[in-house]
């Protein structure tokens, strides 16, 4: 466990767990993601190149930290979380980052309003397996509408839940929206181990 400077320390785990107790379905995890998972989530995404990057569900900022370290000076970054307590936490830790309190269902309007359309890369920590199916459908539609052709959507699924019907059905729905299968890699240094999935929107 790290010392908390990158969003994955004891304080962050306790904070995330306390929010989980209040809203288990939208938080969807008992602990913050590890540094190893955060690094795997941004591997292969060129964040230094000028463009538009979005993070969905930053929570305590495990992925935000890895993104912020790699952002180029002309790259615009927007983080979106539905829970105001997480938004305040991200704003406190990274005052220069724009983090809005909204549902990812509205991503298309959020990026249009900020002149960030189309988006190049989306990194998501959303717990799709536990979100209401209607919300997931709306988020997938909004993600697909916001990304440029060739843009990427990266998320993860826990290894132990990978074979569950909801997890498989999410992957099928995303593959249909993006027009192709995802690349995948296993990250064992996370509790629990996770599979990182990246879809590239068909040109
Ligand atoms: C499992 S936590 C992930 C936190 C962090 N990315 C990590 O991996 O440690 C899920 C996050 O998604 C957010 N979330 C859930 N539903 C959302 C929605 N519809 N729109 C935006 N954020 C949402 C929760 O508030 C929470 O911050």
Coordinates of C-alpha atoms and ligand atoms in Angstrom, one line a residue:
X1 CA 0.0 0.0 0.0
X2 CA 1.4 3.4 -0.9
X3 CA 1.6 6.5 1.2
X4 CA -1.4 8.2 -0.4
X5 CA 0.4 10.7 -2.6
X6 CA -1.0 8.9 -5.7
X7 CA -4.6 8.3 -4.6
X8 CA -4.1 4.7 -3.4
X9 CA -3.0 5.1 0.3
X10 CA -4.7 4.2 3.5
X11 CA -6.6 7.4 3.7
X12 CA -8.0 6.9 0.2
X13 CA -9.0 3.3 1.0
X14 CA -10.8 4.3 4.2
X15 CA -12.6 7.2 2.4
X16 CA -13.7 5.0 -0.5
X17 CA -14.9 2.3 1.9
X18 CA -17.0 4.9 3.8
X19 CA -18.6 6.1 0.5
X20 CA -19.2 2.4 -0.5
X21 CA -21.2 2.0 2.7
X22 CA -23.4 4.9 1.7
X23 CA -23.9 3.9 -1.9
X24 CA -22.7 0.4 -2.7
X25 CA -24.0 0.2 -6.3
X26 CA -22.4 3.4 -7.5
X27 CA -19.1 3.0 -5.7
X28 CA -19.0 -0.7 -6.5
X29 CA -15.6 -1.4 -4.9
X30 CA -14.4 -1.8 -1.3
X31 CA -11.0 -0.4 -1.9
X32 CA -9.3 2.1 -4.2
X33 CA -7.4 0.7 -7.2
X34 CA -3.7 0.0 -6.8
X35 CA -0.9 2.0 -8.5
X36 CA -0.2 -1.1 -10.7
X37 CA -3.8 -1.0 -12.0
X38 CA -3.6 2.8 -12.5
X39 CA -0.4 2.5 -14.6
X40 CA -1.9 -0.3 -16.7
X41 CA -5.1 1.8 -17.3
X42 CA -3.0 4.6 -18.9
X43 CA -0.4 2.5 -20.6
X44 CA -0.7 2.8 -24.4
X45 CA -2.7 6.0 -24.1
X46 CA -0.8 9.0 -25.5
X47 CA -1.7 11.6 -22.9
X48 CA 1.2 13.9 -23.8
X49 CA -0.1 14.6 -27.2
X50 CA -2.5 17.7 -27.4
X51 CA -6.1 16.4 -27.3
X52 CA -9.1 15.8 -25.0
X53 CA -9.0 13.2 -22.2
X54 CA -11.9 12.3 -19.9
X55 CA -11.9 10.2 -16.7
X56 CA -15.2 8.7 -15.5
X57 CA -15.6 7.9 -11.8
X58 CA -12.2 9.2 -10.4
X59 CA -13.3 8.4 -6.8
X60 CA -10.3 9.1 -4.6
X61 CA -8.0 9.7 -7.7
X62 CA -6.0 6.5 -8.2
X63 CA -6.2 6.8 -12.0
X64 CA -6.3 10.7 -11.9
X65 CA -2.9 10.6 -10.4
X66 CA -1.4 8.5 -13.2
X67 CA -3.2 10.6 -15.8
X68 CA -2.0 13.9 -14.3
X69 CA 1.6 12.8 -14.2
X70 CA 1.5 12.1 -18.0
X71 CA -0.6 15.0 -19.3
X72 CA 1.0 17.2 -21.9
X73 CA 0.7 21.0 -21.4
X74 CA -1.7 21.3 -24.3
X75 CA -3.9 18.3 -23.4
X76 CA -7.3 19.1 -21.9
X77 CA -8.6 16.8 -19.1
X78 CA -12.0 16.5 -17.6
X79 CA -13.0 14.2 -14.7
X80 CA -16.6 13.4 -14.0
X81 CA -18.0 11.8 -10.8
X82 CA -21.6 11.5 -9.6
X83 CA -20.6 11.8 -5.9
X84 CA -19.9 15.3 -4.7
X85 CA -17.6 14.0 -1.9
X86 CA -15.3 12.4 -4.5
X87 CA -15.4 15.6 -6.6
X88 CA -14.3 17.7 -3.6
X89 CA -11.5 15.2 -2.9
X90 CA -10.2 15.4 -6.5
X91 CA -10.4 19.2 -6.5
X92 CA -8.6 19.4 -3.2
X93 CA -5.7 17.2 -4.4
X94 CA -5.5 18.5 -8.0
X95 CA -6.8 22.1 -8.0
X96 CA -5.8 22.6 -11.6
X97 CA -7.9 19.7 -12.8
X98 CA -11.5 20.3 -13.8
X99 CA -13.7 17.7 -12.0
X100 CA -17.5 18.1 -12.3
X101 CA -20.2 16.5 -10.3
X102 CA -22.5 14.9 -12.9
X103 CA -23.5 11.5 -14.2
X104 CA -21.4 10.0 -17.0
X105 CA -24.8 9.6 -18.8
X106 CA -24.4 13.2 -19.7
X107 CA -20.9 13.0 -21.0
X108 CA -21.8 14.1 -24.6
X109 CA -23.3 17.4 -23.3
X110 CA -20.5 18.0 -20.8
X111 CA -17.8 17.8 -23.5
X112 CA -19.8 19.8 -26.0
X113 CA -20.3 22.6 -23.4
X114 CA -16.6 22.7 -22.8
X115 CA -15.6 22.7 -26.4
X116 CA -13.9 19.3 -25.8
X117 CA -15.8 17.4 -28.5
X118 CA -14.6 14.9 -29.8
X119 CA -12.8 13.2 -27.0
X120 CA -9.6 11.2 -27.8
X121 CA -9.4 8.9 -24.8
X122 CA -11.7 7.9 -22.0
X123 CA -10.4 6.2 -18.9
X124 CA -13.2 4.7 -16.7
X125 CA -13.4 3.6 -13.1
X126 CA -17.2 3.2 -13.3
X127 CA -18.5 0.0 -11.7
X128 CA -20.6 -1.1 -14.7
X129 CA -21.4 -4.5 -13.2
X130 CA -23.3 -2.9 -10.3
X131 CA -24.8 0.1 -12.0
X132 CA -28.5 0.0 -13.0
X133 CA -28.6 -1.4 -16.5
X134 CA -30.5 1.6 -17.9
X135 CA -27.7 3.9 -16.6
X136 CA -25.0 1.7 -18.2
X137 CA -26.8 1.7 -21.5
X138 CA -27.1 5.5 -21.5
X139 CA -23.4 5.9 -20.5
X140 CA -22.3 3.6 -23.3
X141 CA -24.3 5.6 -25.8
X142 CA -22.9 8.9 -24.5
X143 CA -19.3 7.5 -24.5
X144 CA -19.7 6.3 -28.1
X145 CA -21.1 9.6 -29.2
X146 CA -18.3 11.6 -27.5
X147 CA -15.3 9.7 -28.8
X148 CA -13.6 10.4 -32.1
X149 CA -13.1 7.6 -34.6
X150 CA -9.9 5.9 -33.5
X151 CA -10.4 7.1 -29.9
X152 CA -10.1 4.7 -27.0
X153 CA -12.2 3.7 -24.1
X154 CA -10.4 1.9 -21.2
X155 CA -12.0 0.2 -18.2
X156 CA -11.4 -2.8 -16.0
X157 CA -13.2 -5.8 -14.6
X158 CA -12.3 -7.8 -11.6
X159 CA -10.9 -11.2 -12.5
X160 CA -13.3 -13.0 -10.1
X161 CA -16.3 -11.4 -11.8
X162 CA -15.1 -11.5 -15.4
X163 CA -17.3 -14.5 -16.3
X164 CA -20.5 -13.2 -14.7
X165 CA -23.4 -12.6 -17.1
X166 CA -23.4 -8.8 -16.3
X167 CA -19.7 -8.5 -17.1
X168 CA -20.0 -10.5 -20.3
X169 CA -23.0 -8.5 -21.4
X170 CA -21.2 -5.2 -20.7
X171 CA -18.3 -6.3 -22.9
X172 CA -20.7 -7.4 -25.7
X173 CA -22.6 -4.1 -25.6
X174 CA -19.3 -2.0 -25.6
X175 CA -18.0 -4.1 -28.5
X176 CA -21.2 -3.5 -30.5
X177 CA -20.9 0.3 -29.8
X178 CA -17.2 0.6 -30.6
X179 CA -17.3 -1.7 -33.6
X180 CA -14.6 -4.1 -32.5
X181 CA -13.2 -6.4 -29.8
X182 CA -11.1 -4.9 -26.9
X183 CA -7.5 -5.6 -26.1
X184 CA -7.0 -7.0 -22.6
X185 CA -4.3 -7.4 -20.0
X186 CA -4.3 -9.0 -16.6
X187 CA -3.1 -7.0 -13.5
X188 CA -2.3 -9.2 -10.6
X189 CA -1.0 -6.5 -8.4
X190 CA -4.4 -5.2 -7.3
X191 CA -6.9 -6.4 -4.7
X192 CA -8.6 -8.1 -6.3
X193 CA -6.7 -8.8 -9.5
X194 CA -8.3 -7.1 -12.5
X195 CA -8.4 -7.3 -16.3
X196 CA -7.9 -4.0 -18.1
X197 CA -9.9 -3.7 -21.3
X198 CA -9.4 -1.1 -24.1
X199 CA -11.7 -0.6 -27.1
X200 CA -10.8 1.5 -30.0
X201 CA -13.7 3.2 -31.8
X202 CA -13.9 2.0 -35.4
X203 CA -12.7 4.6 -38.0
Ligands
LIG1 C1 -15.0 1.9 -7.8 S1 -15.1 3.6 -7.7 C2 -13.6 3.9 -8.7 C3 -12.7 4.9 -8.0 C4 -11.3 5.0 -8.7 N1 -11.3 5.2 -10.1 C5 -10.5 3.7 -8.4 O1 -10.4 2.9 -9.3 O2 -10.0 3.6 -7.3 C6 -16.4 4.1 -8.8 C7 -16.6 5.6 -9.0 O3 -17.6 5.8 -10.0 C8 -18.4 6.9 -9.6 N2 -19.7 6.8 -10.3 C9 -20.6 5.8 -10.2 N3 -21.6 6.0 -11.1 C10 -21.3 7.1 -11.8 C11 -21.9 7.8 -12.9 N4 -23.1 7.5 -13.4 N5 -21.3 8.9 -13.3 C12 -20.1 9.4 -12.8 N6 -19.5 8.7 -11.8 C13 -20.1 7.6 -11.3 C14 -18.5 6.7 -8.1 O4 -19.0 7.8 -7.4 C15 -17.1 6.3 -7.8 O5 -16.3 7.4 -7.6

